[in-house]
Short mmCIF file of C-alpha atoms in Angstrom, two decimals:
data_model
loop_
_atom_site.label_atom_id
_atom_site.label_comp_id
_atom_site.label_asym_id
_atom_site.label_seq_id
_atom_site.Cartn_x
_atom_site.Cartn_y
_atom_site.Cartn_z
CA HIS N 540 13.97 19.73 21.87
CA VAL N 541 12.91 19.27 18.30
CA ASN N 542 14.34 21.86 15.99
CA ALA N 543 12.06 22.07 12.94
CA ALA N 544 14.59 24.05 10.90
CA LYS N 545 17.25 21.40 11.52
CA GLN N 546 14.81 18.58 10.70
CA ARG N 547 13.76 20.31 7.49
CA ARG N 548 17.40 20.21 6.30
CA ASP N 549 17.83 16.53 7.24
CA PRO N 550 16.39 14.23 4.53
CA ASN N 551 16.19 11.37 7.06
CA SER N 552 14.38 13.33 9.78
CA MET N 553 10.97 12.45 11.19
CA LEU N 554 9.59 15.70 9.76
CA ASN N 555 10.70 14.84 6.22
CA TRP N 556 9.48 11.24 6.59
CA THR N 557 6.06 12.51 7.71
CA GLU N 558 5.85 14.96 4.80
CA ARG N 559 6.74 12.19 2.32
CA ILE N 560 4.19 9.75 3.73
CA VAL N 561 1.41 12.38 3.74
CA ARG N 562 2.25 13.34 0.15
CA MET N 563 2.21 9.67 -0.90
CA ARG N 564 -1.13 9.08 0.82
CA LYS N 565 -2.62 12.01 -1.12
CA GLU N 566 -1.50 10.30 -4.34
CA VAL N 567 -3.56 7.19 -3.51
CA PRO N 568 -7.24 8.04 -4.17
CA GLU N 569 -8.30 4.42 -3.62
CA VAL N 570 -7.94 4.87 0.15
CA GLY N 571 -10.30 7.82 0.37
CA TRP N 572 -12.73 6.93 -2.40
CA GLY N 573 -12.66 3.18 -2.83
CA ASP N 574 -13.89 0.02 -1.18
CA PHE N 575 -11.61 -1.98 1.07
CA LYS N 576 -11.00 -5.65 1.71
CA VAL N 577 -8.96 -7.18 4.52
CA ILE N 578 -6.80 -9.97 3.08
CA ALA N 579 -6.68 -13.08 5.27
CA THR N 580 -3.32 -14.09 6.72
CA ARG N 581 -2.25 -16.85 9.08
CA ASN N 582 -0.53 -14.42 11.43
CA ARG N 583 -2.51 -12.13 13.73
CA ALA N 584 0.37 -9.63 13.81
CA ILE N 585 -0.01 -8.95 10.07
CA LEU N 586 -2.68 -6.69 8.60
CA ILE N 587 -3.14 -6.56 4.83
CA VAL N 588 -5.76 -4.23 3.38
CA ARG N 589 -6.55 -3.83 -0.32
CA TYR N 590 -8.36 -0.70 -1.51
CA ASP N 591 -10.14 -0.78 -4.89
CA TRP N 592 -11.42 2.17 -6.88
CA ARG N 593 -12.09 2.60 -10.61
CA ASN N 594 -10.28 -0.56 -11.65
CA ASN N 595 -7.18 0.39 -9.63
CA SER N 596 -5.99 -1.18 -6.40
CA VAL N 597 -3.44 -0.51 -3.68
CA LEU N 598 -2.35 -2.92 -0.98
CA PHE N 599 -1.09 -1.91 2.47
CA VAL N 600 0.83 -4.50 4.50
CA HIS N 601 1.62 -3.88 8.19
CA ASN N 602 3.59 -5.96 10.69
CA PHE N 603 2.57 -5.22 14.29
CA ALA N 604 5.03 -7.75 15.76
CA GLU N 605 8.27 -6.86 17.52
CA LYS N 606 10.16 -9.21 15.21
CA PRO N 607 10.47 -9.56 11.42
CA LEU N 608 7.89 -11.86 9.86
CA GLU N 609 7.91 -13.78 6.59
CA ILE N 610 4.45 -13.86 5.04
CA SER N 611 2.80 -15.42 2.01
CA PHE N 612 -0.51 -14.21 0.59
CA ASN N 613 -2.69 -13.90 -2.49
CA VAL N 614 -3.91 -10.41 -3.41
CA GLY N 615 -7.40 -11.78 -4.09
CA LEU N 616 -7.98 -10.36 -7.56
CA PRO N 617 -9.08 -12.39 -10.61
CA ASP N 618 -6.69 -13.80 -13.18
CA ASP N 619 -3.17 -12.39 -12.90
CA ALA N 620 -4.25 -8.86 -11.90
CA GLY N 621 -2.44 -9.12 -8.56
CA ASN N 622 0.76 -10.73 -9.76
CA LEU N 623 2.82 -7.52 -9.69
CA LEU N 624 3.06 -5.29 -6.62
CA VAL N 625 4.94 -2.02 -7.15
CA ASN N 626 6.21 -0.57 -3.88
CA LEU N 627 5.12 3.06 -3.60
CA LEU N 628 7.89 4.03 -1.18
CA THR N 629 10.97 2.02 -2.26
CA GLU N 630 12.25 -0.15 -5.11
CA ASP N 631 11.25 -3.31 -3.20
CA HIS N 632 8.62 -4.62 -5.65
CA SER N 633 7.06 -8.09 -5.54
CA ARG N 634 6.11 -10.56 -8.25
CA ALA N 635 3.84 -13.48 -7.37
CA ASP N 636 4.99 -17.07 -7.72
CA ASP N 637 3.30 -19.64 -9.99
CA ALA N 638 0.53 -20.08 -7.39
CA SER N 639 -0.19 -16.30 -7.48
CA ARG N 640 1.22 -15.86 -3.97
CA HIS N 641 3.53 -13.10 -2.82
CA LYS N 642 6.24 -13.88 -0.28
CA LEU N 643 7.52 -10.94 1.78
CA LEU N 644 9.78 -10.41 4.76
CA ILE N 645 8.42 -7.47 6.75
CA GLU N 646 10.67 -6.00 9.43
CA ALA N 647 9.46 -5.55 13.02
CA TYR N 648 6.71 -2.91 13.10
CA GLY N 649 7.30 -2.50 9.37
CA TYR N 650 4.96 -1.69 6.52
CA ARG N 651 4.75 -1.77 2.73
CA TRP N 652 2.46 0.21 0.45
CA TYR N 653 1.99 -1.29 -3.01
CA ARG N 654 0.25 -0.32 -6.23
CA VAL N 655 -1.30 -3.53 -7.59
CA GLY N 656 -0.43 -4.28 -11.22
CA GLY N 657 1.97 -1.43 -11.86
CA LEU N 658 1.85 2.30 -12.44
CA ASP N 659 -0.31 2.50 -15.58
CA TYR N 660 -2.91 4.41 -13.57
CA LEU N 661 -0.62 7.46 -13.76
CA LEU N 662 -1.43 7.70 -17.45
CA LYS N 663 -5.13 7.97 -16.58
CA ARG N 664 -4.95 10.49 -13.72
CA SER N 665 -7.06 12.97 -15.70
CA ASP N 666 -9.90 10.42 -15.47
CA ILE N 667 -10.12 10.86 -11.69
CA ASP N 668 -13.20 12.87 -10.74
CA THR N 669 -13.17 13.80 -7.07
CA ASN N 670 -16.75 15.08 -7.31
CA GLU N 671 -17.98 11.49 -7.17
CA PRO N 672 -20.08 10.74 -4.05
CA ARG N 673 -17.96 9.33 -1.27
CA THR N 674 -18.91 5.91 0.07
CA ARG N 675 -16.90 3.35 1.98
CA ARG N 676 -17.78 -0.28 2.34
CA GLN N 677 -15.93 -3.53 2.71
CA SER N 678 -15.82 -5.67 -0.41
CA SER N 679 -16.99 -9.22 -0.14
#
């Protein structure tokens, strides 16, 4: 049995985790409104997707393997725009090395959601117009 009242009181419950992840997803307009690009990796168990919208980007990293994997990748943005990745769910941020590559250890079946370049977009939230026509295409 799953007791919703008990789960609601438990900050580590599946119910509270689901509510947090849904709330976080709603705070990431790039996913619903922006273009996406799959970032190439050398490991088929890793999926990295970058979403871009209105000069803002988020990066989702997923490990589909049953073991932890160490990965190295470039965000694929010009100049140093992708050098800082701010984790949206924890304090586990990433700064690129001198070759503009991020090195991460992702636990088995783990994931990371990052804001690319920091949280300055929060200062511009009033600029977001959700009346813009919705299109989705993969960036080249």
